[in-house]
Phi, psi and omega in degrees: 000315176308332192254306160344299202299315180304322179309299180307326215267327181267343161301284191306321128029256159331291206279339179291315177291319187279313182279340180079168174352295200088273174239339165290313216295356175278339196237026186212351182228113180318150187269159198259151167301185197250154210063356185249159186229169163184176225203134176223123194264143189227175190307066174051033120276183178270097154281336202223158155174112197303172174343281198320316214278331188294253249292340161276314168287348151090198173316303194292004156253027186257169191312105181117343192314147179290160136320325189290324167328302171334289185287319188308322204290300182310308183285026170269317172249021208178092163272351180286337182268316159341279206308332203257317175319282215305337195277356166280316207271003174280297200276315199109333170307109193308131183205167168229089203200184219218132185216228144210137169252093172291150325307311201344294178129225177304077181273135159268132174244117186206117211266110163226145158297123182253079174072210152322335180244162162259158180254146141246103267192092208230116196257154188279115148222069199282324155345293184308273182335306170304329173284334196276002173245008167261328154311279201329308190310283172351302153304276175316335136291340177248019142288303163342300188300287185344313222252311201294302180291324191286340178287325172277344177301308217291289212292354152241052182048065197226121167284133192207108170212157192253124187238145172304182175255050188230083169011328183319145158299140183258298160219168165200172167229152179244156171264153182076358176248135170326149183275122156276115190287185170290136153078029129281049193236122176223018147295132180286114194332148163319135145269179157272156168250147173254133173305166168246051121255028166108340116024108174274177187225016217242156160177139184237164167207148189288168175217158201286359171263016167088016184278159177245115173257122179243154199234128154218125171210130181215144192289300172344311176291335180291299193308332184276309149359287163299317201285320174309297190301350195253351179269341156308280160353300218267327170274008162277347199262290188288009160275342190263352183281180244218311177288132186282135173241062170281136172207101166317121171286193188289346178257028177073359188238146200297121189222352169210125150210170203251193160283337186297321200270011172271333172301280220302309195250042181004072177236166183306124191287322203298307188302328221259304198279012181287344188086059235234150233238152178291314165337320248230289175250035147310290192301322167273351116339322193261338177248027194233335171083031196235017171244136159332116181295169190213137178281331184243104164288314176292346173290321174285335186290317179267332147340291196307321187303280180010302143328302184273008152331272177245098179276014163274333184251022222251114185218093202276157130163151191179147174277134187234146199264122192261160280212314174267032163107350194287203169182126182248104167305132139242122147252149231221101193239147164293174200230153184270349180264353186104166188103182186213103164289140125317073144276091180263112159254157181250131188239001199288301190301327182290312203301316204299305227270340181294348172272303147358271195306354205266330161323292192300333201264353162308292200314321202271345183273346172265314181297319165277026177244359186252351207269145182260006173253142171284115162237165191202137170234129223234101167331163156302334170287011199105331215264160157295086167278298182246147168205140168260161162335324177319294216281332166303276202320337183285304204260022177078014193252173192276172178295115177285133178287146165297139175118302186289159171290131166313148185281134203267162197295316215276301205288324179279324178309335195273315206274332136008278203301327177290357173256350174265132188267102129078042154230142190274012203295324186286356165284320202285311169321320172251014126306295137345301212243005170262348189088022195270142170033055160086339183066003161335114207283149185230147168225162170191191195235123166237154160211153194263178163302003182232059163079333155000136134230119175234153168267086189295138178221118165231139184200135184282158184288171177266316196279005178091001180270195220206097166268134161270088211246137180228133176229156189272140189226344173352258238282330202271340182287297193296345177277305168344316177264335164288339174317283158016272191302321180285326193274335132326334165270336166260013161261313166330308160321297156353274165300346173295298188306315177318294180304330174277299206302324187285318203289350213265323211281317167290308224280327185265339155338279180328282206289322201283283179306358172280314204292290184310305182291333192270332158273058144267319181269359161275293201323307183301346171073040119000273174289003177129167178275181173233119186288191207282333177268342143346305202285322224254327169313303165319322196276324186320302194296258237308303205268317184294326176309317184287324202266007135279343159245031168270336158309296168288338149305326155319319198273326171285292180317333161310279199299338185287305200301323179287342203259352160107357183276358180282126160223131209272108145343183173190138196180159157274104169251122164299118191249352158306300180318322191267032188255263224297327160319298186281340183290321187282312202283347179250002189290333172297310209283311179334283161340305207249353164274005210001079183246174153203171214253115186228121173290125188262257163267157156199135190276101188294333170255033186276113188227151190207160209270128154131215187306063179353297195280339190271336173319295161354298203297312197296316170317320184282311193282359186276334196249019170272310187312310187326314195268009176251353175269346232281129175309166158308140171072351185284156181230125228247124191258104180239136180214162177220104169247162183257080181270205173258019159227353201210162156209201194211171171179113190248177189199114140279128205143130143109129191320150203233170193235137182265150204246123172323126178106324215254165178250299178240127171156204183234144172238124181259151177150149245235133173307108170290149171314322170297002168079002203236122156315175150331287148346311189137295202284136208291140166276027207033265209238050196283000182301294169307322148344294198304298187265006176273315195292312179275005166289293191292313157328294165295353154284022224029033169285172152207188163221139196215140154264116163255203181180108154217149195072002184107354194240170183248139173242103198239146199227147165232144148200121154331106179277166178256025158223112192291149195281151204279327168294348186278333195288009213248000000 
């Protein structure tokens, strides 16, 4: 029985391999679309596989076929399908997906796990391809039309939108705006608008998904368009500007500002977009210090609410002077949308500079009204812009009134020129302001008729005008000529005193040496002896003789020296020696004024640059005037000091002239030429003085007298290189 049964089981066996299933394959393979096939993988066979599927796959779709076959057949013209069958039948991942099949062409392929086995399933879809790419066309004209129509709508000036069967907007078009796709829509659906003549111009129509298309075309929608688009604009234009821009709707609340006004009233920009009511920020302003204090603030606070009562009439401005010192124009306009715009500038550097300017022309407009010269400025057009009081008053013209038309160049020049003797300056003026020659600047001398002299100026302006400035010279031409006039006289003089000092200096010459030679020949007892008293008569005649005429040598020299006739040596003089020279040369006068001389210090190597005879010369007359005041019995005090640029030699000594007025004290003052001090009062013998003092000049010296007490203090000093300018 055991060898039967084994027997059968391998005939069936057998008939299983050679025929396949059989009779399984209805209960183990799902039912199929009409072109498909499909295979059921079992531990990487083939267990099941329709007709269709043996005869496109060939072996490798018959019953028992490997996986690996399997996969080689499929993954020949496809590896994305290789890869996603190994990963059904390992993993179990489910997959769909479009391939190519030899011969079929084009297959949908779709693997799914069945329990323990996978299903694979594979349909023809070349069909399928050819409609979906006769769709794509299709869909792609009629976007195209789509987008073509939306387009002739907005340019022709027609609003259009499509709402869902929910109401949402779907799309819309604006004319002359870009198309708002789905789920942008942040506008309220189109109304109808009536054209104006009362027409409405609005319309919708249903669609079969339960959808609304409404149509508006009105010249109006273009218009709200623009006015959107220009409000857009002017607040893109005022976020960059420098001026605060707030603007309140009809309810008061803050709904546009720029960044300048959060700048100007140093406020919060976030707060500024909550949108906070002029109450709100009024008030947060006012405690922030950035509103004008006010005494009655609710009372300035509800003016402003005022405005919006009738915000078509609503007309705001004013400066508000802010707590730190700033100053804000504000103006205050209806807004086209309702409401009150708000326009805030900082005015502080203008209002400053406007005061500045307003400053500067009071001054320059008070300085040329305080001024004693006449000025005028004639526009490039002619007219008379400026004139001060002088310049009326010089030329006779009258006080122009407020108001009159300014005077023209031609009109003031004919009435000018009729006050002027036989000058041109008022052509060369309206020449000047016509632009004639060049505009060259002119000065001259006019003068007028009733005796006048004024000094004339013209010069062009940087701005094309024409100034014109004149001073009266009258009084300084009548001193000038008196000058003139004096100073003619005192060189006539001049030369007279010269013409006597020569003659008196020949004339006395002569007589004086003849005087000298006939005593000399009595002294010599010529004529006989002489007795004694004779002889003392003779010497009396010698010495008044001699010391008239060193009085007339003096007295030229004196006179050569003012007029400049003087010419000095130059040499190093030892000024001790010649101290003690002329000290020697006075002692008979001494003897008889019976005064004497005491020497004080003297700087024995003390030297000074110049004229020897004339150095010489001075020392002897400063310390002869001394000995011509010196009282009886008085003692004359002489010194020589030495510095490093200079040196000096004074004499104390000899009676002083009491000056009118005075009782006691000290008097200073300087040797005149004339021989005479300051004071008035005569100097005795003030001639030698006189000529010591200009002696000491041309070496670039000086000399000075004092006086206290009755007694003179005469100081001479020398520098010890004489300057190359003094004798000149």
């Amino acid at each position: 029985m055991i060898v039967r049964e084994r027997s059968l089981r391998a005939v069936l066996s057998t008939l299983v391999q050679r025929f396949g299933a059989g009779p399984r394959e209805p209960a183990l393979l799902p039912p199929m679309p009409p072109g498909a096939f499909c295979l059921i993988i079992e531990a990487e066979r083939v267990v099941a596989a329709s007709r269709a599927a043996r005869r496109a796959l060939g072996a490798a779709g018959e019953h028992g076929a490997s996986l690996a076959a399997l996969l080689d057949r499929l993954g020949a013209d496809d590896p994305a399908l290789r890869e996603a069958l190994g990963a059904l039948a390992h993993d179990g991942a489910g997959f769909r997906l479009r391939s190519r099949l030899d011969p079929i062409g084009v297959v949908e392929a779709t693997g799914s796990p069945q329990g323990g086995r996978c299903l694979l399933m594979i349909r023809d879809a070349t069909r399928d391809v050819e409609a979906e790419a006769a769709l794509a066309l299709r869909l792609a004209d009629a976007e195209a039309e789509t987008a073509a129509l939306r387009a002739a709508l907005s340019r022709a000036g027609v609003s259009v939108e499509r709402c869902g069967a929910d109401g949402g907007i779907v799309w819309r078009t604006r004319p002359g705006a870009e198309e708002v796709g789905e789920g942008s829509v942040s506008e309220p659906p189109l109304a109808p608008v009536a054209d104006p003549g009362g027409a409405p111009t609005a319309g919708a129509a249903a669609l079969p998904d339960g959808g609304v298309v409404r149509v508006v075309s009105c010249a109006h929608a273009a218009a709200d368009v623009s006015l959107r688009r220009f409000a857009e604009t002017v607040a893109e234009t005022f976020a960059h500007l420098r001026t605060g821009l707030a603007i309140f709707d009809g309810d008061r609340r803050l709904i546009l500002s720029n960044p300048a006004l959060a700048e100007i009233f140093d406020a919060d920009a976030r707060w500024l977009a909550g949108r906070p009511t002029l109450r709100e920020t009024l008030d947060r302003l006012r405690e922030a210090r950035k509103l004008p204090e006010q005494a009655d603030y609710p009372a300035w606070r509800a003016r402003l609410f005022t405005l919006f009562d009738a915000p078509d009439q609503a007309h705001y401005e004013d400066v508000w002077a802010l707590p730190d010192g700033r100053s804000v124009h504000v103006i205050g306009r209806p807004h086209p949308v309702g409401g009150i715009a708000f326009v805030i500038e900082d005015v502080t550097e203008a209002m400053a500079l406007q005061r500045w300017r307003n400053t500067a022309v009071e001054v320059r407009r008070a300085t040329l009204d305080m001024l004693g010269d006449g000025v005028a400025v004639f526009g490039p057009d002619g007219l008379l812009r400026m004139s001060n009081p002088a310049f009326r008053d010089m030329w006779d013209l009258p006080e122009r009134s407020d108001g009159a038309s300014a005077d023209h160049v031609a009109d003031v020049a004919a009435r000018c020129a009729a006050l002027c003797v036989d000058s041109d300056v008022w052509s060369r003026m309206r020449a000047a302001v016509a632009g004639g020659g060049g505009r060259a600047p002119w000065r001259g001398r006019v003068r007028l008729s009733d005796g006048r002299v004024v000094d004339g100026r013209i010069a062009p302006m940087p701005d094309g005008s024409t100034l014109a400035a004149f001073s009266d010279v009258t009084d300084s031409e009548r001193i000038a000529a008196a000058l003139r006039e004096r100073a003619a006289a005192l060189e006539a003089a001049e030369e007279m005193r010269n013409a006597l000092v020569d003659q008196l200096s020949q004339r006395l010459r002569t007589p004086l040496t003849a005087l000298f030679g006939f005593t000399q020949m009595l002294s010599e007892g010529r004529a006989g002896p002489l007795s004694p008293q004779q002889a003392a008569y003779l010497d009396n005649i010698e010495d008044a003789a001699r010391s008239l005429l060193e009085s007339v040598e003096n007295l030229a020299d004196l006179a050569s020296m003012q007029v400049g006739e003087v010419s000095l040596a130059t040499g190093d003089v030892a000024l001790a020696p010649a101290l003690t020279g002329a000290i020697g040369l006075l002692e008979r006068r001494l003897l008889e004024r019976g005064a004497r001389i005491e020497l004080g210090a003297v700087a024995a190597g003390a030297t000074a640059e110049g004229d020897p005879a004339r150095l010489r010369q001075m020392i002897f007359n400063m310390l002869f005037d001394a000995v011509s005041r010196a009282r009886e019995g008085e003692t004359l005090c002489v010194g020589l000091d030495a510095a490093e640029d200079a040196v000096t030699l004074w004499c104390a000594g000899g009676a002083a002239s009491e000056p009118r007025g005075a009782e006691t004290g000290r008097v200073d003052r300087e040797a005149a030429p004339d021989g005479r001090d300051r004071s008035g009062a005569a100097s005795g013998p003030g001639l030698a003085q006189a000529l010591a003092r200009r002696v000491a000049e041309l070496h670039g010296g000086s000399m000075t007298i004092s006086e206290r007490g009755g007694r003179t203090m005469a100081v001479c000093r020398l520098p010890l290189r004489r300057r190359a300018d003094a004798a000149e």
